[in-house]
mmCIF file with all atom_site columns, C-alpha atoms in Angstrom:
data_model
loop_
_atom_site.group_PDB
_atom_site.id
_atom_site.type_symbol
_atom_site.label_atom_id
_atom_site.label_alt_id
_atom_site.label_comp_id
_atom_site.label_asym_id
_atom_site.label_entity_id
_atom_site.label_seq_id
_atom_site.pdbx_PDB_ins_code
_atom_site.Cartn_x
_atom_site.Cartn_y
_atom_site.Cartn_z
_atom_site.occupancy
_atom_site.B_iso_or_equiv
_atom_site.pdbx_formal_charge
_atom_site.auth_seq_id
_atom_site.auth_comp_id
_atom_site.auth_asym_id
_atom_site.auth_atom_id
_atom_site.pdbx_PDB_model_num
ATOM 1   C CA . MET A 1 1   ? 2.521   -2.027  -21.317 1.00 70.00 ? 2   MET A CA 1
ATOM 2   C CA . SER A 1 2   ? 0.909   -1.211  -17.989 1.00 83.00 ? 3   SER A CA 1
ATOM 3   C CA . ILE A 1 3   ? -2.604  -2.416  -17.202 1.00 91.00 ? 4   ILE A CA 1
ATOM 4   C CA . SER A 1 4   ? -4.860  0.155   -15.554 1.00 93.00 ? 5   SER A CA 1
ATOM 5   C CA . LEU A 1 5   ? -7.235  -1.327  -12.959 1.00 94.00 ? 6   LEU A CA 1
ATOM 6   C CA . SER A 1 6   ? -10.579 -0.224  -11.547 1.00 93.00 ? 7   SER A CA 1
ATOM 7   C CA . LYS A 1 7   ? -11.701 -0.567  -7.926  1.00 93.00 ? 8   LYS A CA 1
ATOM 8   C CA . GLY A 1 8   ? -12.354 -4.212  -7.068  1.00 93.00 ? 9   GLY A CA 1
ATOM 9   C CA . GLN A 1 9   ? -10.606 -5.562  -10.151 1.00 95.00 ? 10  GLN A CA 1
ATOM 10  C CA . LYS A 1 10  ? -8.257  -8.517  -9.691  1.00 96.00 ? 11  LYS A CA 1
ATOM 11  C CA . ILE A 1 11  ? -5.462  -9.461  -12.027 1.00 95.00 ? 12  ILE A CA 1
ATOM 12  C CA . ASP A 1 12  ? -2.941  -12.254 -12.296 1.00 95.00 ? 13  ASP A CA 1
ATOM 13  C CA . LEU A 1 13  ? 0.624   -11.087 -11.787 1.00 95.00 ? 14  LEU A CA 1
ATOM 14  C CA . THR A 1 14  ? 3.054   -14.007 -11.931 1.00 95.00 ? 15  THR A CA 1
ATOM 15  C CA . LYS A 1 15  ? 1.147   -16.258 -14.346 1.00 93.00 ? 16  LYS A CA 1
ATOM 16  C CA . THR A 1 16  ? 1.112   -13.572 -17.058 1.00 92.00 ? 17  THR A CA 1
ATOM 17  C CA . ASN A 1 17  ? 4.707   -12.541 -16.246 1.00 93.00 ? 18  ASN A CA 1
ATOM 18  C CA . PRO A 1 18  ? 6.644   -15.844 -16.058 1.00 93.00 ? 19  PRO A CA 1
ATOM 19  C CA . GLY A 1 19  ? 9.807   -15.623 -13.983 1.00 94.00 ? 20  GLY A CA 1
ATOM 20  C CA . LEU A 1 20  ? 8.675   -12.480 -12.160 1.00 96.00 ? 21  LEU A CA 1
ATOM 21  C CA . THR A 1 21  ? 9.971   -12.601 -8.586  1.00 96.00 ? 22  THR A CA 1
ATOM 22  C CA . LYS A 1 22  ? 10.926  -9.051  -7.591  1.00 97.00 ? 23  LYS A CA 1
ATOM 23  C CA . VAL A 1 23  ? 8.409   -6.238  -7.727  1.00 97.00 ? 24  VAL A CA 1
ATOM 24  C CA . LEU A 1 24  ? 8.492   -2.633  -6.643  1.00 97.00 ? 25  LEU A CA 1
ATOM 25  C CA . VAL A 1 25  ? 5.214   -1.302  -5.298  1.00 96.00 ? 26  VAL A CA 1
ATOM 26  C CA . GLY A 1 26  ? 5.044   2.456   -5.743  1.00 95.00 ? 27  GLY A CA 1
ATOM 27  C CA . LEU A 1 27  ? 2.484   4.543   -3.870  1.00 93.00 ? 28  LEU A CA 1
ATOM 28  C CA . GLY A 1 28  ? 1.838   8.181   -4.609  1.00 90.00 ? 29  GLY A CA 1
ATOM 29  C CA . TRP A 1 29  ? -0.478  11.077  -3.843  1.00 87.00 ? 30  TRP A CA 1
ATOM 30  C CA . ASP A 1 30  ? -0.944  14.833  -3.940  1.00 84.00 ? 31  ASP A CA 1
ATOM 31  C CA . THR A 1 31  ? -2.668  17.026  -1.369  1.00 81.00 ? 32  THR A CA 1
ATOM 32  C CA . ASN A 1 32  ? -5.096  19.836  -2.079  1.00 71.00 ? 33  ASN A CA 1
ATOM 33  C CA . LYS A 1 33  ? -4.004  23.241  -0.905  1.00 61.00 ? 34  LYS A CA 1
ATOM 34  C CA . TYR A 1 34  ? -6.457  24.429  1.718   1.00 62.00 ? 35  TYR A CA 1
ATOM 35  C CA . ASP A 1 35  ? -6.618  26.923  4.567   1.00 51.00 ? 36  ASP A CA 1
ATOM 36  C CA . GLY A 1 36  ? -5.824  24.497  7.397   1.00 62.00 ? 37  GLY A CA 1
ATOM 37  C CA . GLY A 1 37  ? -2.262  25.717  7.608   1.00 65.00 ? 38  GLY A CA 1
ATOM 38  C CA . LYS A 1 38  ? -0.837  22.326  8.596   1.00 74.00 ? 39  LYS A CA 1
ATOM 39  C CA . ASP A 1 39  ? 1.472   20.141  6.513   1.00 78.00 ? 40  ASP A CA 1
ATOM 40  C CA . PHE A 1 40  ? 0.285   16.763  5.292   1.00 82.00 ? 41  PHE A CA 1
ATOM 41  C CA . ASP A 1 41  ? 2.334   13.659  6.068   1.00 85.00 ? 42  ASP A CA 1
ATOM 42  C CA . LEU A 1 42  ? 0.973   10.563  4.366   1.00 89.00 ? 43  LEU A CA 1
ATOM 43  C CA . ASP A 1 43  ? 2.542   7.199   5.051   1.00 91.00 ? 44  ASP A CA 1
ATOM 44  C CA . ALA A 1 44  ? 2.610   3.830   3.320   1.00 93.00 ? 45  ALA A CA 1
ATOM 45  C CA . SER A 1 45  ? 1.933   0.901   5.655   1.00 96.00 ? 46  SER A CA 1
ATOM 46  C CA . ILE A 1 46  ? 2.072   -2.770  4.738   1.00 97.00 ? 47  ILE A CA 1
ATOM 47  C CA . PHE A 1 47  ? 0.417   -5.683  6.527   1.00 98.00 ? 48  PHE A CA 1
ATOM 48  C CA . CYS A 1 48  ? 1.471   -9.320  5.984   1.00 98.00 ? 49  CYS A CA 1
ATOM 49  C CA . LEU A 1 49  ? -1.686  -11.363 6.505   1.00 98.00 ? 50  LEU A CA 1
ATOM 50  C CA . ASN A 1 50  ? -2.554  -15.031 6.922   1.00 97.00 ? 51  ASN A CA 1
ATOM 51  C CA . GLY A 1 51  ? -5.475  -16.837 5.284   1.00 94.00 ? 52  GLY A CA 1
ATOM 52  C CA . ALA A 1 52  ? -7.884  -15.336 7.831   1.00 96.00 ? 53  ALA A CA 1
ATOM 53  C CA . GLY A 1 53  ? -6.763  -11.815 6.900   1.00 96.00 ? 54  GLY A CA 1
ATOM 54  C CA . LYS A 1 54  ? -4.886  -11.253 10.172  1.00 97.00 ? 55  LYS A CA 1
ATOM 55  C CA . ALA A 1 55  ? -1.279  -10.341 10.947  1.00 97.00 ? 56  ALA A CA 1
ATOM 56  C CA . ALA A 1 56  ? 0.435   -12.949 13.141  1.00 95.00 ? 57  ALA A CA 1
ATOM 57  C CA . SER A 1 57  ? 2.381   -10.313 15.108  1.00 94.00 ? 58  SER A CA 1
ATOM 58  C CA . GLU A 1 58  ? 3.536   -6.690  15.065  1.00 94.00 ? 59  GLU A CA 1
ATOM 59  C CA . LYS A 1 59  ? 6.532   -7.853  13.003  1.00 94.00 ? 60  LYS A CA 1
ATOM 60  C CA . ASP A 1 60  ? 4.051   -8.352  10.138  1.00 96.00 ? 61  ASP A CA 1
ATOM 61  C CA . PHE A 1 61  ? 3.300   -4.604  10.145  1.00 97.00 ? 62  PHE A CA 1
ATOM 62  C CA . ILE A 1 62  ? 5.808   -2.737  7.963   1.00 96.00 ? 63  ILE A CA 1
ATOM 63  C CA . PHE A 1 63  ? 6.012   1.071   8.103   1.00 94.00 ? 64  PHE A CA 1
ATOM 64  C CA . TYR A 1 64  ? 8.513   3.917   8.609   1.00 92.00 ? 65  TYR A CA 1
ATOM 65  C CA . ASN A 1 65  ? 9.607   2.575   12.045  1.00 92.00 ? 66  ASN A CA 1
ATOM 66  C CA . ASN A 1 66  ? 9.788   -1.091  10.962  1.00 95.00 ? 67  ASN A CA 1
ATOM 67  C CA . LEU A 1 67  ? 11.108  -1.092  7.400   1.00 96.00 ? 68  LEU A CA 1
ATOM 68  C CA . GLN A 1 68  ? 10.987  -4.842  6.696   1.00 96.00 ? 69  GLN A CA 1
ATOM 69  C CA . ASN A 1 69  ? 9.333   -8.102  7.588   1.00 96.00 ? 70  ASN A CA 1
ATOM 70  C CA . VAL A 1 70  ? 11.179  -10.824 9.506   1.00 94.00 ? 71  VAL A CA 1
ATOM 71  C CA . ASN A 1 71  ? 12.987  -12.441 6.563   1.00 96.00 ? 72  ASN A CA 1
ATOM 72  C CA . GLY A 1 72  ? 13.530  -9.251  4.533   1.00 97.00 ? 73  GLY A CA 1
ATOM 73  C CA . SER A 1 73  ? 11.304  -10.315 1.621   1.00 98.00 ? 74  SER A CA 1
ATOM 74  C CA . ILE A 1 74  ? 9.244   -7.116  1.989   1.00 97.00 ? 75  ILE A CA 1
ATOM 75  C CA . VAL A 1 75  ? 11.175  -3.858  2.431   1.00 97.00 ? 76  VAL A CA 1
ATOM 76  C CA . HIS A 1 76  ? 9.790   -0.322  2.799   1.00 96.00 ? 77  HIS A CA 1
ATOM 77  C CA . THR A 1 77  ? 12.376  2.019   1.250   1.00 93.00 ? 78  THR A CA 1
ATOM 78  C CA . GLY A 1 78  ? 11.734  4.888   3.662   1.00 82.00 ? 79  GLY A CA 1
ATOM 79  C CA . ASP A 1 79  ? 9.399   7.658   4.754   1.00 68.00 ? 80  ASP A CA 1
ATOM 80  C CA . ASN A 1 80  ? 8.660   10.683  2.566   1.00 69.00 ? 81  ASN A CA 1
ATOM 81  C CA . LEU A 1 81  ? 7.528   13.469  4.893   1.00 57.00 ? 82  LEU A CA 1
ATOM 82  C CA . THR A 1 82  ? 6.248   15.901  2.259   1.00 55.00 ? 83  THR A CA 1
ATOM 83  C CA . GLY A 1 83  ? 4.922   14.023  -0.785  1.00 52.00 ? 84  GLY A CA 1
ATOM 84  C CA . GLU A 1 84  ? 6.407   16.742  -2.990  1.00 58.00 ? 85  GLU A CA 1
ATOM 85  C CA . GLY A 1 85  ? 7.095   16.105  -6.662  1.00 58.00 ? 86  GLY A CA 1
ATOM 86  C CA . ASP A 1 86  ? 5.816   13.702  -9.279  1.00 68.00 ? 87  ASP A CA 1
ATOM 87  C CA . GLY A 1 87  ? 6.019   9.919   -9.276  1.00 83.00 ? 88  GLY A CA 1
ATOM 88  C CA . ASP A 1 88  ? 6.098   7.537   -6.326  1.00 90.00 ? 89  ASP A CA 1
ATOM 89  C CA . ASP A 1 89  ? 6.045   9.136   -2.890  1.00 90.00 ? 90  ASP A CA 1
ATOM 90  C CA . GLU A 1 90  ? 6.957   5.905   -1.093  1.00 93.00 ? 91  GLU A CA 1
ATOM 91  C CA . GLN A 1 91  ? 8.064   2.496   -2.358  1.00 95.00 ? 92  GLN A CA 1
ATOM 92  C CA . VAL A 1 92  ? 8.079   -1.084  -1.159  1.00 97.00 ? 93  VAL A CA 1
ATOM 93  C CA . LYS A 1 93  ? 10.247  -3.854  -2.594  1.00 97.00 ? 94  LYS A CA 1
ATOM 94  C CA . VAL A 1 94  ? 8.762   -7.358  -2.536  1.00 98.00 ? 95  VAL A CA 1
ATOM 95  C CA . ASN A 1 95  ? 10.594  -10.575 -3.379  1.00 98.00 ? 96  ASN A CA 1
ATOM 96  C CA . LEU A 1 96  ? 7.581   -12.767 -4.170  1.00 98.00 ? 97  LEU A CA 1
ATOM 97  C CA . SER A 1 97  ? 9.661   -15.966 -4.165  1.00 97.00 ? 98  SER A CA 1
ATOM 98  C CA . THR A 1 98  ? 10.760  -15.542 -0.525  1.00 97.00 ? 99  THR A CA 1
ATOM 99  C CA . VAL A 1 99  ? 7.594   -14.196 1.136   1.00 97.00 ? 100 VAL A CA 1
ATOM 100 C CA . PRO A 1 100 ? 6.967   -16.650 4.016   1.00 97.00 ? 101 PRO A CA 1
ATOM 101 C CA . PRO A 1 101 ? 4.417   -19.337 3.065   1.00 96.00 ? 102 PRO A CA 1
ATOM 102 C CA . GLU A 1 102 ? 2.089   -18.409 5.956   1.00 96.00 ? 103 GLU A CA 1
ATOM 103 C CA . VAL A 1 103 ? 1.682   -14.932 4.431   1.00 97.00 ? 104 VAL A CA 1
ATOM 104 C CA . GLU A 1 104 ? -1.156  -15.310 1.944   1.00 97.00 ? 105 GLU A CA 1
ATOM 105 C CA . LYS A 1 105 ? -1.887  -11.624 1.458   1.00 97.00 ? 106 LYS A CA 1
ATOM 106 C CA . VAL A 1 106 ? 0.163   -8.419  1.545   1.00 98.00 ? 107 VAL A CA 1
ATOM 107 C CA . ALA A 1 107 ? -2.037  -5.340  2.042   1.00 98.00 ? 108 ALA A CA 1
ATOM 108 C CA . PHE A 1 108 ? -0.740  -1.918  0.971   1.00 97.00 ? 109 PHE A CA 1
ATOM 109 C CA . CYS A 1 109 ? -2.252  1.041   2.802   1.00 96.00 ? 110 CYS A CA 1
ATOM 110 C CA . ILE A 1 110 ? -1.890  4.816   2.910   1.00 94.00 ? 111 ILE A CA 1
ATOM 111 C CA . THR A 1 111 ? -2.608  6.680   6.143   1.00 93.00 ? 112 THR A CA 1
ATOM 112 C CA . ILE A 1 112 ? -2.547  10.345  7.123   1.00 91.00 ? 113 ILE A CA 1
ATOM 113 C CA . HIS A 1 113 ? -0.188  10.921  10.062  1.00 89.00 ? 114 HIS A CA 1
ATOM 114 C CA . GLU A 1 114 ? -1.965  12.745  12.939  1.00 89.00 ? 115 GLU A CA 1
ATOM 115 C CA . ALA A 1 115 ? -5.066  13.200  10.759  1.00 90.00 ? 116 ALA A CA 1
ATOM 116 C CA . ALA A 1 116 ? -7.449  13.911  13.661  1.00 89.00 ? 117 ALA A CA 1
ATOM 117 C CA . GLU A 1 117 ? -5.094  16.396  15.315  1.00 89.00 ? 118 GLU A CA 1
ATOM 118 C CA . ARG A 1 118 ? -4.513  18.205  12.021  1.00 87.00 ? 119 ARG A CA 1
ATOM 119 C CA . GLY A 1 119 ? -8.144  18.048  10.835  1.00 88.00 ? 120 GLY A CA 1
ATOM 120 C CA . GLN A 1 120 ? -7.144  16.182  7.660   1.00 90.00 ? 121 GLN A CA 1
ATOM 121 C CA . ASN A 1 121 ? -8.778  13.411  5.614   1.00 90.00 ? 122 ASN A CA 1
ATOM 122 C CA . PHE A 1 122 ? -8.610  11.783  2.185   1.00 90.00 ? 123 PHE A CA 1
ATOM 123 C CA . GLY A 1 123 ? -11.148 14.288  0.848   1.00 87.00 ? 124 GLY A CA 1
ATOM 124 C CA . GLN A 1 124 ? -8.110  16.612  0.745   1.00 87.00 ? 125 GLN A CA 1
ATOM 125 C CA . VAL A 1 125 ? -5.921  14.114  -1.136  1.00 88.00 ? 126 VAL A CA 1
ATOM 126 C CA . THR A 1 126 ? -5.836  13.828  -4.921  1.00 85.00 ? 127 THR A CA 1
ATOM 127 C CA . ASN A 1 127 ? -4.137  11.659  -7.520  1.00 87.00 ? 128 ASN A CA 1
ATOM 128 C CA . ALA A 1 128 ? -3.551  8.732   -5.128  1.00 89.00 ? 129 ALA A CA 1
ATOM 129 C CA . PHE A 1 129 ? -2.280  5.608   -6.860  1.00 93.00 ? 130 PHE A CA 1
ATOM 130 C CA . VAL A 1 130 ? -0.514  2.297   -6.450  1.00 95.00 ? 131 VAL A CA 1
ATOM 131 C CA . ARG A 1 131 ? 1.569   0.707   -9.171  1.00 96.00 ? 132 ARG A CA 1
ATOM 132 C CA . ILE A 1 132 ? 3.441   -2.569  -9.545  1.00 97.00 ? 133 ILE A CA 1
ATOM 133 C CA . VAL A 1 133 ? 6.787   -2.462  -11.359 1.00 96.00 ? 134 VAL A CA 1
ATOM 134 C CA . ASN A 1 134 ? 9.020   -5.337  -12.428 1.00 96.00 ? 135 ASN A CA 1
ATOM 135 C CA . GLU A 1 135 ? 12.095  -4.471  -10.349 1.00 96.00 ? 136 GLU A CA 1
ATOM 136 C CA . ASP A 1 136 ? 14.497  -6.199  -12.766 1.00 95.00 ? 137 ASP A CA 1
ATOM 137 C CA . THR A 1 137 ? 13.309  -4.405  -15.929 1.00 95.00 ? 138 THR A CA 1
ATOM 138 C CA . GLY A 1 138 ? 11.722  -1.221  -14.528 1.00 95.00 ? 139 GLY A CA 1
ATOM 139 C CA . ALA A 1 139 ? 8.570   -1.909  -16.547 1.00 95.00 ? 140 ALA A CA 1
ATOM 140 C CA . GLU A 1 140 ? 5.290   -0.827  -14.931 1.00 96.00 ? 141 GLU A CA 1
ATOM 141 C CA . LEU A 1 141 ? 2.952   -3.833  -14.988 1.00 96.00 ? 142 LEU A CA 1
ATOM 142 C CA . ILE A 1 142 ? -0.143  -2.611  -13.145 1.00 96.00 ? 143 ILE A CA 1
ATOM 143 C CA . ARG A 1 143 ? -1.504  0.757   -12.057 1.00 96.00 ? 144 ARG A CA 1
ATOM 144 C CA . TYR A 1 144 ? -4.552  1.579   -9.964  1.00 96.00 ? 145 TYR A CA 1
ATOM 145 C CA . ASP A 1 145 ? -5.599  5.228   -9.658  1.00 93.00 ? 146 ASP A CA 1
ATOM 146 C CA . LEU A 1 146 ? -7.875  5.563   -6.650  1.00 90.00 ? 147 LEU A CA 1
ATOM 147 C CA . GLY A 1 147 ? -9.937  8.506   -7.857  1.00 81.00 ? 148 GLY A CA 1
ATOM 148 C CA . GLU A 1 148 ? -11.479 10.882  -5.352  1.00 74.00 ? 149 GLU A CA 1
ATOM 149 C CA . ASP A 1 149 ? -14.245 8.829   -3.755  1.00 78.00 ? 150 ASP A CA 1
ATOM 150 C CA . PHE A 1 150 ? -13.212 9.660   -0.194  1.00 84.00 ? 151 PHE A CA 1
ATOM 151 C CA . SER A 1 151 ? -14.268 12.357  2.255   1.00 84.00 ? 152 SER A CA 1
ATOM 152 C CA . VAL A 1 152 ? -13.902 11.589  5.998   1.00 89.00 ? 153 VAL A CA 1
ATOM 153 C CA . GLU A 1 153 ? -11.497 8.641   5.658   1.00 92.00 ? 154 GLU A CA 1
ATOM 154 C CA . THR A 1 154 ? -8.024  8.932   7.185   1.00 93.00 ? 155 THR A CA 1
ATOM 155 C CA . ALA A 1 155 ? -6.651  5.594   5.906   1.00 94.00 ? 156 ALA A CA 1
ATOM 156 C CA . VAL A 1 156 ? -7.101  3.627   2.697   1.00 95.00 ? 157 VAL A CA 1
ATOM 157 C CA . VAL A 1 157 ? -6.268  0.030   1.775   1.00 96.00 ? 158 VAL A CA 1
ATOM 158 C CA . VAL A 1 158 ? -5.198  0.717   -1.797  1.00 96.00 ? 159 VAL A CA 1
ATOM 159 C CA . GLY A 1 159 ? -4.457  -2.824  -2.932  1.00 96.00 ? 160 GLY A CA 1
ATOM 160 C CA . GLU A 1 160 ? -3.158  -6.234  -2.037  1.00 97.00 ? 161 GLU A CA 1
ATOM 161 C CA . LEU A 1 161 ? -0.909  -8.892  -3.441  1.00 98.00 ? 162 LEU A CA 1
ATOM 162 C CA . TYR A 1 162 ? -2.285  -12.343 -2.697  1.00 98.00 ? 163 TYR A CA 1
ATOM 163 C CA . ARG A 1 163 ? -1.495  -15.975 -3.412  1.00 96.00 ? 164 ARG A CA 1
ATOM 164 C CA . HIS A 1 164 ? -3.929  -18.111 -5.372  1.00 95.00 ? 165 HIS A CA 1
ATOM 165 C CA . SER A 1 165 ? -3.112  -21.629 -6.620  1.00 92.00 ? 166 SER A CA 1
ATOM 166 C CA . GLY A 1 166 ? 0.627   -21.019 -6.306  1.00 92.00 ? 167 GLY A CA 1
ATOM 167 C CA . GLU A 1 167 ? 0.547   -17.750 -8.260  1.00 96.00 ? 168 GLU A CA 1
ATOM 168 C CA . TRP A 1 168 ? 0.564   -14.117 -7.091  1.00 97.00 ? 169 TRP A CA 1
ATOM 169 C CA . LYS A 1 169 ? -2.326  -11.852 -8.027  1.00 97.00 ? 170 LYS A CA 1
ATOM 170 C CA . PHE A 1 170 ? -3.180  -8.210  -7.333  1.00 97.00 ? 171 PHE A CA 1
ATOM 171 C CA . ASN A 1 171 ? -6.499  -6.836  -6.070  1.00 97.00 ? 172 ASN A CA 1
ATOM 172 C CA . ALA A 1 172 ? -7.306  -3.120  -6.480  1.00 96.00 ? 173 ALA A CA 1
ATOM 173 C CA . VAL A 1 173 ? -9.098  -2.634  -3.127  1.00 95.00 ? 174 VAL A CA 1
ATOM 174 C CA . GLY A 1 174 ? -9.649  1.119   -2.607  1.00 93.00 ? 175 GLY A CA 1
ATOM 175 C CA . SER A 1 175 ? -11.340 0.699   0.784   1.00 93.00 ? 176 SER A CA 1
ATOM 176 C CA . GLY A 1 176 ? -11.346 3.696   3.159   1.00 92.00 ? 177 GLY A CA 1
ATOM 177 C CA . TYR A 1 177 ? -11.236 3.794   6.968   1.00 92.00 ? 178 TYR A CA 1
ATOM 178 C CA . LYS A 1 178 ? -12.368 6.731   9.082   1.00 90.00 ? 179 LYS A CA 1
ATOM 179 C CA . ASP A 1 179 ? -10.449 5.386   12.108  1.00 92.00 ? 180 ASP A CA 1
ATOM 180 C CA . GLY A 1 180 ? -7.046  5.757   10.446  1.00 92.00 ? 181 GLY A CA 1
ATOM 181 C CA . LEU A 1 181 ? -4.129  3.506   11.226  1.00 93.00 ? 182 LEU A CA 1
ATOM 182 C CA . ALA A 1 182 ? -5.757  2.316   14.467  1.00 93.00 ? 183 ALA A CA 1
ATOM 183 C CA . GLY A 1 183 ? -8.735  1.044   12.450  1.00 93.00 ? 184 GLY A CA 1
ATOM 184 C CA . LEU A 1 184 ? -6.453  -0.847  10.093  1.00 95.00 ? 185 LEU A CA 1
ATOM 185 C CA . CYS A 1 185 ? -4.473  -2.385  12.980  1.00 95.00 ? 186 CYS A CA 1
ATOM 186 C CA . LYS A 1 186 ? -7.698  -3.486  14.673  1.00 95.00 ? 187 LYS A CA 1
ATOM 187 C CA . ASP A 1 187 ? -9.137  -5.067  11.511  1.00 95.00 ? 188 ASP A CA 1
ATOM 188 C CA . PHE A 1 188 ? -5.835  -6.821  10.791  1.00 96.00 ? 189 PHE A CA 1
ATOM 189 C CA . GLY A 1 189 ? -5.674  -8.341  14.299  1.00 95.00 ? 190 GLY A CA 1
ATOM 190 C CA . LEU A 1 190 ? -3.004  -6.179  15.934  1.00 94.00 ? 191 LEU A CA 1
ATOM 191 C CA . MET A 1 191 ? -5.201  -4.537  18.599  1.00 82.00 ? 192 MET A CA 1
#
């Protein structure tokens, strides 16, 4: 049975699911139809962060041009250019047991590709969500529906997996950025 989270809610993942090592993180969204005439291209981006909330290098930034971290414990399954259809638009596989020990937090983000050039923002995006699935059983464990609290933002940190006392937990973040991917990279120490 999946647990539905609210913004800011934190939940234990591995303690309540003994033996859980492989999770699939599904991210999804829909776009409102509007008169802008330009296609939307939303992208999932993942940042592997240390205890200070910073990425050690660009190799800790996983996206459509860098599909995995250094040791392959976090793998982006590929870019979806349209977001058409129901279900997950993009997915990330995480082997919790092999994430490098210096990575204390894994942030999952959604950005709008060329948002400024296309005049697009998250006010035009609906039904955005992140969900955590047990990869071995296919069972959805956690789901966080972001709601529609955004207007000018062009990037959103939807949630994060983080280590606490040897266990993995999930935080439903839902924090928007008006500076898009560049704002995320700056905050996470890559610029």
